Coordinates of C-alpha atoms in Angstrom, one line a residue:
M1 CA -13.9 37.7 24.4
M2 CA -11.7 34.6 24.6
D3 CA -9.6 33.6 27.5
S4 CA -5.9 34.5 27.1
L5 CA -4.7 31.0 28.2
P6 CA -6.1 27.5 27.5
S7 CA -7.5 25.4 30.2
L8 CA -5.2 23.0 32.0
H9 CA -6.6 20.0 30.1
A10 CA -6.4 21.8 26.7
A11 CA -2.7 22.7 27.5
L12 CA -1.9 19.2 28.5
A13 CA -3.6 17.8 25.4
M14 CA -1.5 20.1 23.1
L15 CA 1.6 19.1 25.1
V16 CA 0.9 15.3 24.6
A17 CA 0.2 15.9 20.9
I18 CA 3.5 17.8 20.4
G19 CA 5.4 15.2 22.4
M20 CA 4.1 12.4 20.2
F21 CA 4.9 14.3 17.1
V22 CA 8.5 15.1 18.2
A23 CA 9.0 11.4 19.2
F24 CA 7.8 10.2 15.8
A25 CA 9.9 12.8 13.9
S26 CA 13.1 12.0 15.8
N27 CA 13.1 8.4 14.4
R28 CA 14.9 7.4 17.7
F29 CA 12.0 5.3 18.9
R30 CA 9.9 2.6 17.2
V31 CA 6.5 3.8 16.0
E32 CA 4.8 1.0 18.1
M33 CA 6.5 2.1 21.3
V34 CA 5.6 5.8 20.8
S35 CA 2.0 4.9 20.0
L36 CA 1.6 2.7 23.0
F37 CA 3.3 5.1 25.3
T38 CA 1.0 7.9 24.1
I39 CA -2.1 5.8 24.9
C40 CA -0.8 5.0 28.3
V41 CA 0.0 8.7 29.1
I42 CA -3.5 9.7 28.1
A43 CA -5.1 6.9 30.2
I44 CA -3.0 7.8 33.3
M45 CA -3.5 11.5 32.9
L46 CA -7.3 11.3 32.5
Y47 CA -7.6 8.8 35.4
F48 CA -5.8 11.0 37.9
L49 CA -6.8 14.3 36.4
P50 CA -10.2 13.7 34.7
I51 CA -11.7 16.3 32.3
P52 CA -14.6 18.2 34.1
G53 CA -17.8 16.2 33.6
M54 CA -15.9 13.0 32.7
A55 CA -15.4 10.1 35.2
P56 CA -11.9 8.6 35.6
K57 CA -13.2 5.3 33.9
E58 CA -14.5 7.3 31.0
G59 CA -11.0 8.8 30.6
I60 CA -9.5 5.3 30.4
A61 CA -12.2 4.4 27.8
L62 CA -11.2 7.4 25.8
A63 CA -7.6 6.4 25.8
F64 CA -8.2 2.9 24.6
Q65 CA -11.2 3.5 22.4
G66 CA -9.1 3.3 19.3
F67 CA -8.7 -0.5 19.6
G68 CA -12.4 -1.0 19.1
H69 CA -13.0 2.0 16.8
T70 CA -14.7 1.5 13.5
A71 CA -11.7 3.1 11.7
L72 CA -9.3 0.4 13.0
I73 CA -11.8 -2.3 12.2
T74 CA -12.1 -0.9 8.7
I75 CA -8.4 -0.8 8.2
T76 CA -7.7 -4.3 9.5
A77 CA -10.6 -5.7 7.4
L78 CA -9.3 -3.9 4.3
M79 CA -5.8 -5.3 5.0
I80 CA -7.2 -8.8 5.0
M81 CA -9.2 -8.3 1.8
G82 CA -6.0 -6.8 0.2
R83 CA -4.2 -10.0 1.3
G84 CA -6.9 -12.1 -0.4
L85 CA -6.4 -10.3 -3.7
V86 CA -2.6 -10.9 -3.5
V87 CA -2.6 -14.6 -2.5
T88 CA -5.2 -15.5 -5.1
G89 CA -3.5 -13.5 -7.9
A90 CA -6.8 -11.7 -8.6
L91 CA -4.9 -8.5 -9.5
Q92 CA -2.4 -10.1 -11.9
P93 CA -4.3 -9.1 -15.1
A94 CA -4.4 -5.4 -14.0
A95 CA -0.7 -5.6 -12.9
R96 CA 0.3 -7.1 -16.3
A97 CA -1.6 -4.3 -18.1
L98 CA 0.2 -1.6 -16.0
A99 CA 3.5 -3.5 -16.4
G100 CA 3.2 -3.0 -20.1
V101 CA 3.0 0.7 -19.6
Y102 CA 5.9 0.7 -17.1
R103 CA 8.0 -1.3 -19.6
I104 CA 7.8 1.8 -21.9
G105 CA 9.1 3.9 -19.0
N106 CA 8.8 4.0 -15.3
H107 CA 7.8 7.7 -15.3
L108 CA 5.1 7.1 -17.9
G109 CA 3.8 4.2 -15.9
L110 CA 3.6 6.3 -12.7
L111 CA 1.9 9.1 -14.5
V112 CA -0.8 6.7 -15.9
T113 CA -1.2 5.2 -12.4
L114 CA -1.6 8.6 -10.7
T115 CA -4.1 9.7 -13.3
L116 CA -6.2 6.6 -12.9
A117 CA -6.1 6.8 -9.1
F118 CA -7.1 10.5 -9.1
A119 CA -10.1 9.8 -11.4
A120 CA -11.3 6.8 -9.5
S121 CA -11.1 8.5 -6.0
M122 CA -13.4 11.3 -7.3
V123 CA -16.4 8.9 -7.1
V124 CA -15.1 6.0 -5.0
N125 CA -14.1 6.4 -1.4
D126 CA -10.3 6.9 -1.0
T127 CA -9.6 3.9 1.1
P128 CA -11.0 1.1 -1.2
V129 CA -9.2 2.7 -4.2
L130 CA -5.8 2.6 -2.3
V131 CA -6.5 -0.9 -1.1
L132 CA -7.1 -2.1 -4.7
L133 CA -3.9 -0.4 -5.9
I134 CA -1.4 -1.3 -3.1
P135 CA -0.9 -4.9 -4.1
I136 CA -0.7 -4.0 -7.8
M137 CA 2.1 -1.5 -7.1
V138 CA 4.0 -4.1 -4.9
Q139 CA 3.6 -6.7 -7.6
L140 CA 4.9 -4.3 -10.2
A141 CA 7.9 -3.5 -8.0
Q142 CA 8.7 -7.1 -7.6
G143 CA 8.6 -7.4 -11.4
G144 CA 11.3 -4.7 -11.9
A145 CA 9.2 -1.5 -12.0
M146 CA 9.8 1.4 -9.6
P147 CA 10.2 0.3 -5.9
A148 CA 6.9 0.4 -4.0
S149 CA 8.5 2.8 -1.4
K150 CA 8.9 5.3 -4.2
T151 CA 5.4 5.1 -5.6
L152 CA 3.0 4.5 -2.7
I153 CA 3.2 8.0 -1.1
P154 CA 2.8 9.7 -4.5
L155 CA -0.1 7.4 -5.3
N156 CA -1.7 8.2 -1.9
A157 CA -1.3 11.9 -2.6
A158 CA -3.1 11.6 -5.9
I159 CA -5.9 9.6 -4.4
L160 CA -6.4 12.2 -1.6
I161 CA -6.4 15.1 -4.1
G162 CA -9.0 13.2 -6.2
G163 CA -11.1 12.6 -3.1
M164 CA -11.4 16.2 -2.3
A165 CA -12.7 17.0 -5.8
T166 CA -16.3 16.0 -5.2
T167 CA -18.8 16.2 -2.2
I168 CA -18.9 12.4 -2.2
G169 CA -15.1 11.8 -2.6
T170 CA -14.5 11.3 1.1
S171 CA -16.6 11.1 4.3
T172 CA -14.9 14.3 5.5
N173 CA -16.3 16.2 2.5
L174 CA -19.8 15.0 3.3
L175 CA -19.3 16.0 6.9
V176 CA -18.2 19.5 6.1
V177 CA -21.0 20.0 3.5
S178 CA -23.6 18.6 6.0
I179 CA -22.5 20.9 8.9
A180 CA -22.5 23.9 6.5
A181 CA -26.0 23.0 5.4
D182 CA -27.2 22.7 9.0
L183 CA -25.7 26.2 9.6
G184 CA -27.6 27.7 6.7
M185 CA -25.5 27.4 3.6
R186 CA -27.0 26.0 0.4
Q187 CA -26.4 22.3 -0.4
L188 CA -23.5 22.0 -2.8
P189 CA -23.8 19.8 -5.9
I190 CA -21.5 16.8 -6.3
F191 CA -19.1 18.4 -8.8
H192 CA -19.6 22.0 -7.7
F193 CA -15.9 22.6 -6.8
T194 CA -14.3 19.9 -9.0
P195 CA -12.8 22.4 -11.5
L196 CA -11.1 24.3 -8.7
V197 CA -9.4 21.1 -7.4
M198 CA -8.4 19.9 -10.9
M199 CA -6.6 23.2 -11.5
A200 CA -4.7 22.9 -8.3
A201 CA -4.0 19.2 -9.1
L202 CA -2.4 20.2 -12.5
I203 CA -0.2 22.7 -10.7
C204 CA 1.0 20.1 -8.2
L205 CA 1.2 17.1 -10.5
P206 CA 4.8 17.7 -11.6
Y207 CA 5.9 17.6 -7.9
I208 CA 3.9 14.4 -7.1
W209 CA 5.0 12.7 -10.3
L210 CA 8.7 13.7 -10.7
V211 CA 9.9 15.1 -7.4
M212 CA 8.3 13.0 -4.7
P213 CA 9.8 9.6 -5.9
R214 CA 13.3 11.2 -5.8
L215 CA 12.7 12.3 -2.1
L216 CA 11.8 8.7 -1.0
P217 CA 14.2 5.9 -0.2
D218 CA 14.4 2.6 -2.0
N219 CA 13.2 0.2 0.8
S220 CA 12.7 -2.8 -1.5
P221 CA 14.3 -6.0 -0.2
E222 CA 16.2 -6.4 -3.5
A223 CA 17.8 -2.9 -3.3
G224 CA 21.6 -3.1 -3.8
H225 CA 21.9 -6.5 -5.5
E226 CA 20.6 -8.2 -8.6
P227 CA 18.2 -11.1 -8.1
R228 CA 19.5 -14.6 -8.7
S229 CA 19.1 -15.9 -12.2
F230 CA 17.9 -19.5 -12.8
I231 CA 18.5 -21.7 -15.8
A232 CA 15.4 -23.6 -16.8
S233 CA 14.4 -26.1 -19.5
L234 CA 11.0 -24.9 -20.7
R235 CA 8.7 -27.5 -22.3
I236 CA 6.5 -25.8 -25.0
G237 CA 2.8 -26.9 -24.8
T238 CA 0.4 -27.4 -27.6
S239 CA -1.6 -24.3 -26.7
S240 CA 1.3 -21.8 -27.0
S241 CA 0.4 -18.7 -28.9
F242 CA 4.0 -18.4 -30.2
L243 CA 4.1 -21.7 -32.2
G244 CA 6.0 -21.3 -35.4
Q245 CA 7.9 -18.2 -34.2
T246 CA 11.6 -17.9 -33.3
S247 CA 13.0 -16.7 -30.0
E248 CA 14.2 -13.5 -31.7
E249 CA 10.7 -12.7 -32.9
I250 CA 9.1 -13.0 -29.5
G251 CA 11.9 -11.7 -27.3
D252 CA 10.4 -8.2 -26.9
R253 CA 7.1 -9.7 -25.6
L254 CA 8.8 -11.5 -22.7
P255 CA 10.1 -10.0 -19.4
A256 CA 13.1 -7.8 -19.8
R257 CA 15.4 -10.1 -17.7
F258 CA 14.3 -13.3 -19.6
T259 CA 16.9 -14.6 -22.0
F260 CA 17.1 -17.7 -24.3
L261 CA 20.2 -19.8 -24.2
N262 CA 19.9 -22.2 -27.1
A263 CA 19.3 -22.0 -30.9
S264 CA 16.4 -20.0 -32.4
E265 CA 14.4 -22.6 -34.3
P266 CA 10.7 -22.0 -34.7
L267 CA 8.8 -23.1 -31.6
Q268 CA 7.0 -26.5 -31.8
P269 CA 4.9 -28.5 -29.3
G270 CA 7.1 -30.6 -27.1
M271 CA 10.2 -28.6 -27.9
R272 CA 12.5 -27.7 -25.0
L273 CA 14.0 -24.2 -24.7
A274 CA 16.9 -23.3 -22.4
A275 CA 16.2 -20.0 -20.7
A276 CA 17.6 -18.0 -17.8
A277 CA 15.8 -15.4 -15.7
P278 CA 15.0 -14.5 -12.1
A279 CA 12.3 -16.6 -10.5
E280 CA 9.5 -14.0 -11.1
D281 CA 10.4 -13.4 -14.7
L282 CA 10.9 -17.1 -15.3
R283 CA 7.4 -17.8 -14.1
E284 CA 5.9 -14.9 -16.2
G285 CA 7.9 -15.9 -19.3
A286 CA 6.8 -19.5 -19.0
R287 CA 3.1 -18.4 -18.7
K288 CA 3.4 -16.2 -21.9
L289 CA 5.1 -19.0 -23.8
G290 CA 2.5 -21.6 -22.7
A291 CA 5.4 -23.7 -21.3
T292 CA 6.3 -25.5 -18.1
A293 CA 9.7 -25.6 -16.4
A294 CA 9.1 -29.2 -15.2
P295 CA 7.1 -32.1 -16.8
R296 CA 3.5 -31.0 -17.2
W297 CA 2.2 -34.2 -15.6
L298 CA 4.3 -33.5 -12.5
I299 CA 3.1 -29.9 -12.2
E300 CA -0.5 -31.1 -12.6
R301 CA -0.1 -33.8 -9.9
I302 CA 1.4 -31.3 -7.4
H303 CA -1.4 -28.9 -8.0
A304 CA -4.0 -31.6 -7.5
E305 CA -2.4 -32.7 -4.2
S306 CA -2.3 -29.1 -3.0
A307 CA -6.0 -28.6 -3.8
K308 CA -6.9 -31.9 -2.1
L309 CA -5.1 -31.1 1.1
G310 CA -6.0 -27.4 1.1
E311 CA -2.4 -26.4 1.3
D312 CA -0.6 -23.5 -0.6
L313 CA 2.1 -24.3 -3.1
V314 CA 5.4 -22.7 -2.3
E315 CA 8.4 -21.8 -4.4
A316 CA 11.7 -22.1 -2.4
E317 CA 15.4 -21.9 -3.1
M318 CA 17.7 -24.7 -1.9
A319 CA 21.5 -24.9 -1.9
V320 CA 23.2 -28.2 -2.8
S321 CA 25.6 -29.2 0.0
A322 CA 28.8 -31.1 -0.4
D323 CA 27.3 -34.4 1.0
S324 CA 24.1 -34.2 -1.0
R325 CA 23.5 -37.3 -3.2
L326 CA 22.4 -34.9 -6.0
V327 CA 26.1 -33.9 -6.6
G328 CA 27.2 -35.3 -10.0
R329 CA 23.6 -36.3 -11.0
T330 CA 21.3 -34.5 -13.4
L331 CA 17.7 -33.6 -12.6
Q332 CA 16.5 -36.3 -15.0
T333 CA 18.5 -39.1 -13.3
A334 CA 18.2 -38.0 -9.7
G335 CA 14.8 -39.7 -9.1
I336 CA 13.3 -36.6 -7.4
E337 CA 9.7 -37.2 -6.2
G338 CA 6.9 -35.0 -4.6
V339 CA 8.4 -31.7 -5.7
A340 CA 9.3 -30.1 -9.0
V341 CA 12.7 -28.5 -9.7
L342 CA 12.0 -25.5 -12.0
G343 CA 15.5 -24.1 -12.5
V344 CA 19.1 -24.2 -11.4
A345 CA 21.4 -21.2 -10.5
Q346 CA 24.8 -22.8 -11.2
A347 CA 27.7 -22.1 -8.7
P348 CA 30.8 -20.5 -10.2
S349 CA 33.3 -23.0 -11.6
R350 CA 36.2 -23.7 -9.4
S351 CA 39.7 -22.7 -10.5
F352 CA 41.2 -24.9 -13.3
A353 CA 37.9 -26.8 -13.6
A354 CA 36.4 -27.2 -17.1
P355 CA 33.5 -24.7 -17.8
R356 CA 30.1 -26.2 -17.1
E357 CA 27.4 -26.4 -19.7
K358 CA 24.7 -23.7 -19.1
S359 CA 21.8 -25.9 -19.0
A360 CA 19.2 -27.1 -16.4
E361 CA 20.0 -30.7 -17.6
A362 CA 23.7 -30.4 -16.7
R363 CA 25.2 -32.4 -13.7
L364 CA 24.6 -30.7 -10.4
A365 CA 27.5 -29.4 -8.3
E366 CA 28.1 -28.3 -4.8
G367 CA 26.8 -24.7 -4.3
D368 CA 24.1 -24.9 -7.0
I369 CA 20.8 -23.3 -6.0
L370 CA 17.6 -25.1 -7.0
L371 CA 14.3 -23.4 -7.5
V372 CA 11.8 -25.9 -6.2
L373 CA 8.0 -26.0 -6.3
G374 CA 5.8 -28.0 -3.9
R375 CA 3.8 -28.1 -0.7
E376 CA 5.6 -26.7 2.3
G377 CA 5.8 -30.0 4.0
A378 CA 7.0 -31.8 0.9
L379 CA 9.7 -29.1 0.4
Q380 CA 11.0 -29.7 3.9
E381 CA 11.1 -33.4 3.5
F382 CA 12.9 -33.0 0.2
A383 CA 15.5 -30.7 1.7
Q384 CA 16.1 -33.0 4.6
A385 CA 16.3 -36.2 2.5
E386 CA 18.7 -34.7 -0.1
A387 CA 20.9 -32.7 2.4
L388 CA 19.9 -29.4 0.9
L389 CA 20.0 -26.0 2.7
M390 CA 16.7 -24.2 2.6
L391 CA 17.4 -20.5 1.8
D392 CA 15.4 -17.5 2.8
G393 CA 12.7 -16.3 0.4
A394 CA 10.2 -19.1 0.2
K395 CA 7.2 -17.6 -1.5
P396 CA 3.7 -19.0 -1.7
L397 CA 2.3 -19.1 -5.2
P398 CA -1.1 -17.5 -5.9
R399 CA -4.2 -19.7 -5.4
T400 CA -5.5 -18.8 -8.9
S401 CA -8.6 -20.9 -8.5
K402 CA -9.9 -18.4 -5.9
A403 CA -9.0 -15.3 -8.0
L404 CA -12.5 -14.6 -9.3
T405 CA -14.0 -15.2 -5.9
A406 CA -11.6 -12.8 -4.2
G407 CA -12.1 -10.2 -6.9
A408 CA -15.9 -10.5 -6.6
I409 CA -15.8 -10.1 -2.8
M410 CA -13.6 -7.0 -3.0
G411 CA -15.7 -5.5 -5.9
A412 CA -18.9 -6.1 -3.9
A413 CA -17.4 -4.5 -0.8
V414 CA -16.2 -1.4 -2.7
L415 CA -19.5 -1.0 -4.6
L416 CA -21.7 -1.2 -1.6
A417 CA -19.6 1.3 0.3
S418 CA -19.2 3.6 -2.7
L419 CA -23.0 3.7 -3.3
G420 CA -23.6 4.5 0.3
L421 CA -25.7 1.4 0.8
V422 CA -23.7 0.4 3.9
P423 CA -20.8 2.1 5.8
I424 CA -17.3 1.2 4.6
A425 CA -16.7 -0.5 8.0
I426 CA -19.6 -2.9 7.5
S427 CA -18.8 -3.7 3.9
A428 CA -15.0 -4.2 4.7
L429 CA -15.7 -6.4 7.7
T430 CA -18.2 -8.5 5.7
G431 CA -15.7 -8.8 2.9
A432 CA -13.0 -10.0 5.3
I433 CA -15.2 -12.7 6.7
A434 CA -16.2 -13.8 3.2
M435 CA -12.5 -14.1 2.4
F436 CA -12.1 -16.5 5.3
I437 CA -15.2 -18.5 4.5
T438 CA -14.4 -19.0 0.8
G439 CA -10.7 -19.9 1.5
C440 CA -9.2 -16.9 -0.2
V441 CA -7.4 -16.2 3.0
H442 CA -6.4 -18.9 5.4
F443 CA -7.2 -18.0 9.0
D444 CA -3.8 -19.3 10.3
K445 CA -2.0 -17.0 7.9
V446 CA -4.0 -13.8 8.7
G447 CA -1.1 -12.4 10.7
R448 CA 0.8 -11.8 7.4
A449 CA -1.9 -9.4 6.3
L450 CA -1.9 -7.3 9.4
S451 CA 0.7 -4.8 10.7
A452 CA 1.1 -4.3 14.4
K453 CA 2.7 -0.9 13.7
V454 CA -0.3 0.3 11.8
I455 CA -2.8 -1.1 14.4
V456 CA -1.3 0.7 17.4
L457 CA -0.7 3.9 15.4
V458 CA -4.4 4.0 14.4
A459 CA -5.4 3.5 18.0
A460 CA -3.0 6.2 19.3
S461 CA -4.2 8.7 16.6
I462 CA -7.8 8.2 17.5
A463 CA -7.0 8.7 21.2
I464 CA -5.1 11.9 20.6
G465 CA -7.8 13.3 18.3
S466 CA -10.5 12.6 20.9
L467 CA -8.3 14.2 23.7
I468 CA -7.8 17.4 21.7
F469 CA -11.5 17.7 21.0
E470 CA -12.8 16.7 24.5
S471 CA -10.3 18.8 26.4
G472 CA -11.2 22.0 24.5
A473 CA -7.8 22.4 22.8
A474 CA -9.4 22.4 19.4
Q475 CA -11.9 25.1 20.4
Y476 CA -9.2 27.2 22.0
L477 CA -7.1 27.1 18.8
G478 CA -10.1 28.0 16.7
E479 CA -10.8 31.1 18.9
V480 CA -7.2 32.2 18.7
L481 CA -7.3 31.9 14.9
A482 CA -10.6 34.0 14.7
A483 CA -9.1 36.7 16.9
A484 CA -5.9 36.9 14.8
M485 CA -7.7 37.2 11.5
A486 CA -9.7 40.3 12.3
G487 CA -8.9 43.0 9.7
L488 CA -7.1 40.8 7.2
A489 CA -7.8 40.6 3.5
G490 CA -10.2 37.9 2.3
S491 CA -7.5 36.0 0.3
V492 CA -5.2 35.9 3.4
V493 CA -8.1 34.7 5.5
L494 CA -8.7 31.8 3.1
A495 CA -5.1 30.8 3.2
L496 CA -4.8 31.0 7.0
I497 CA -8.0 29.1 7.7
M498 CA -7.0 26.4 5.2
L499 CA -3.5 26.2 6.8
F500 CA -5.0 26.0 10.3
V501 CA -7.4 23.2 9.4
T502 CA -4.5 21.4 7.6
L503 CA -2.4 21.5 10.8
L504 CA -5.4 20.2 12.8
T505 CA -6.1 17.4 10.4
N506 CA -2.5 16.3 10.2
F507 CA -2.1 16.1 14.0
A508 CA -5.7 15.3 15.2
S509 CA -8.2 13.9 12.7
N510 CA -10.3 14.9 9.7
A511 CA -13.5 14.7 11.7
T512 CA -12.1 17.0 14.4
A513 CA -10.8 19.5 11.8
A514 CA -14.2 19.5 10.0
A515 CA -16.2 19.8 13.2
V516 CA -14.1 22.7 14.5
G517 CA -13.2 24.4 11.2
T518 CA -16.7 24.7 9.6
P519 CA -18.3 26.8 12.5
I520 CA -15.2 29.0 12.5
A521 CA -15.7 29.6 8.8
F522 CA -19.2 30.8 9.4
S523 CA -18.1 33.0 12.3
L524 CA -15.3 34.6 10.3
A525 CA -17.7 35.2 7.3
G526 CA -20.0 37.2 9.6
Q527 CA -17.3 39.1 11.4
L528 CA -15.3 40.0 8.3
G529 CA -18.2 40.5 5.8
L530 CA -17.0 37.7 3.5
P531 CA -19.1 35.2 1.6
V532 CA -19.4 32.0 3.6
E533 CA -19.0 29.5 0.7
P534 CA -15.3 30.1 -0.1
L535 CA -14.4 29.9 3.6
V536 CA -16.3 26.6 3.9
L537 CA -14.5 25.3 0.9
A538 CA -11.2 26.4 2.5
V539 CA -12.1 24.2 5.5
L540 CA -13.1 21.3 3.2
F541 CA -9.9 21.5 1.3
G542 CA -7.8 21.9 4.4
C543 CA -9.3 18.7 5.9
N544 CA -8.0 16.8 2.9
L545 CA -4.5 18.1 2.9
C546 CA -3.4 15.3 5.1
Y547 CA 0.0 14.3 3.6
A548 CA 2.5 15.4 6.2
T549 CA 2.1 12.7 8.9
P550 CA 1.2 9.0 8.9
I551 CA -1.5 9.6 11.6
A552 CA -3.3 12.2 9.5
Y553 CA -5.5 9.8 7.6
Q554 CA -6.1 6.0 7.4
T555 CA -4.7 5.7 3.9
N556 CA -1.4 7.1 5.1
M557 CA -1.3 4.3 7.7
L558 CA -2.2 1.7 5.1
I559 CA 0.9 2.4 3.0
M560 CA 3.2 2.7 6.0
A561 CA 3.9 -1.0 6.3
E562 CA 4.0 -1.8 2.6
G563 CA 6.5 1.0 1.9
D564 CA 8.4 0.5 5.1
Y565 CA 8.2 4.2 5.6
K566 CA 9.4 6.3 8.5
F567 CA 7.7 9.4 10.0
N568 CA 10.2 11.7 8.3
D569 CA 9.3 10.3 4.8
Y570 CA 5.9 11.8 5.2
L571 CA 7.3 15.1 6.5
K572 CA 9.8 15.7 3.7
T573 CA 7.4 14.8 0.9
G574 CA 4.2 16.0 2.5
I575 CA 5.1 19.5 3.7
P576 CA 6.1 20.8 0.3
L577 CA 2.9 19.4 -1.2
V578 CA 0.8 21.0 1.6
V579 CA 2.4 24.3 0.9
L580 CA 1.8 24.0 -2.9
M581 CA -1.8 23.0 -2.4
V582 CA -2.5 25.7 0.2
I583 CA -1.1 28.4 -2.1
S584 CA -2.7 27.0 -5.2
L585 CA -6.2 26.5 -3.7
S586 CA -6.1 29.9 -1.9
V587 CA -5.3 31.8 -5.1
I588 CA -7.9 29.8 -7.1
L589 CA -10.6 30.3 -4.5
S590 CA -9.8 34.0 -4.3
L591 CA -10.0 34.4 -8.1
A592 CA -13.1 32.3 -8.4
Y593 CA -15.0 34.3 -5.7
G594 CA -13.5 37.7 -6.4
L595 CA -11.8 38.1 -3.0

């Protein structure tokens, strides 16, 4: 017979968890402040009112354990490796392949991406799959595809659903199956319940694919204005694959915002083509054409200097001021040294002034914006010497010479973790260190890879999960559920236990939900005379329905910074998906097991 009321510590734990959730959902406070405040509340509470059998110092350790937890180490290491893939351009081939699909249509591109992510996460751990795809989706968004804020939550949902489809898809699945085996249930084969999950995935796919992106905001920096277009003079190289073809013949194979400005003679080595495009499309168009936007010898010299000094190359935008000596000169006669000017965004002509020639070789005027390539120090010297205003948006170019190295490091880390040879924490940490040693990621730039918001949120979620478990709150909730289910139909029991575990996993942790839910499933099977396997599967599925809050699973936190998401973004997209999955899986389980 269960007690009618929870213990004092269990009640306080539930109160702290509810308070944290309400603070997050209100969007009135910053995530970092709510997370740190929650950790402090737990530490103070357990110091002055320790849990029976726990010393005050142990309570403080529980509150702050998240900062040294393997989950946080894993997430930060994966962020660093993801940064390595981005800054070396290792994912550009995959991004270009997907970009070709997105060019046909954004919805088709998203469907292909979701399908690939679902399939990969069935046999590879969820977290590495997401880490591999995040920078690709961000790069695609920068190239004109759907904004990352509209694709990352749907992508994460597809990965989580794929992860629940096999016993090796997630560590939580392995935990549930292991606990069930210890309690006497047969060991389930890897693909035992895959067909059940795939049926539910097909039911929910239209929502993830078509509805979720509409519910999410466009948080891209470019939202609300068109990117600046630069005019460039492209020099065709001898290795161009388009030699002998006209601009009209190759136009559909170049970026959508890339346009030619001069005549359409067949392309020849050494020929100059006037083109206009945003910086990203200009760079991609020049790559496909086998051309350079500045003299090839100058580009090669700048790259050599960068490699010799170990400094990144940076693209920056600079405005020509009224007192700059460049006013009235052309790029060819200005005597510019140490940097390469790749393109010019011409300022609007003044009233009654003659129209200016649309060419990168035209005379420069006040207000023109130059797209300049060089080392960061050289760019600053150039701007100061020529009285130019450095604009925001300086962007380091990929260190392509390290691309294979970064890809090999990430591939090895993912493979080792996927095969179970080493824990994901060890493979990720080793991979992050290898990124530093090989120069794929510079140590002084590592801050750009990490998100303080995600770090403190992970630490707070670990603390609240431990508090719920250690205080007895999870056990109390389980006992209440068991008492309430007496006499209900088997199909209803499946739905309720799945919903209970789903709530627990979204506000505590997957491990807590698995540890509490699996014994409850066995207890209910004995009390209600039901087969234990469908109830255990209901627990396993519920542990994976962690879409509704950013604290529910580490992949939810990984996308939070990249998508610039708020707590409510997870609620309004995740709750409908949870409801769809609970209903679908409950019905499918009931039919499959004859309940």
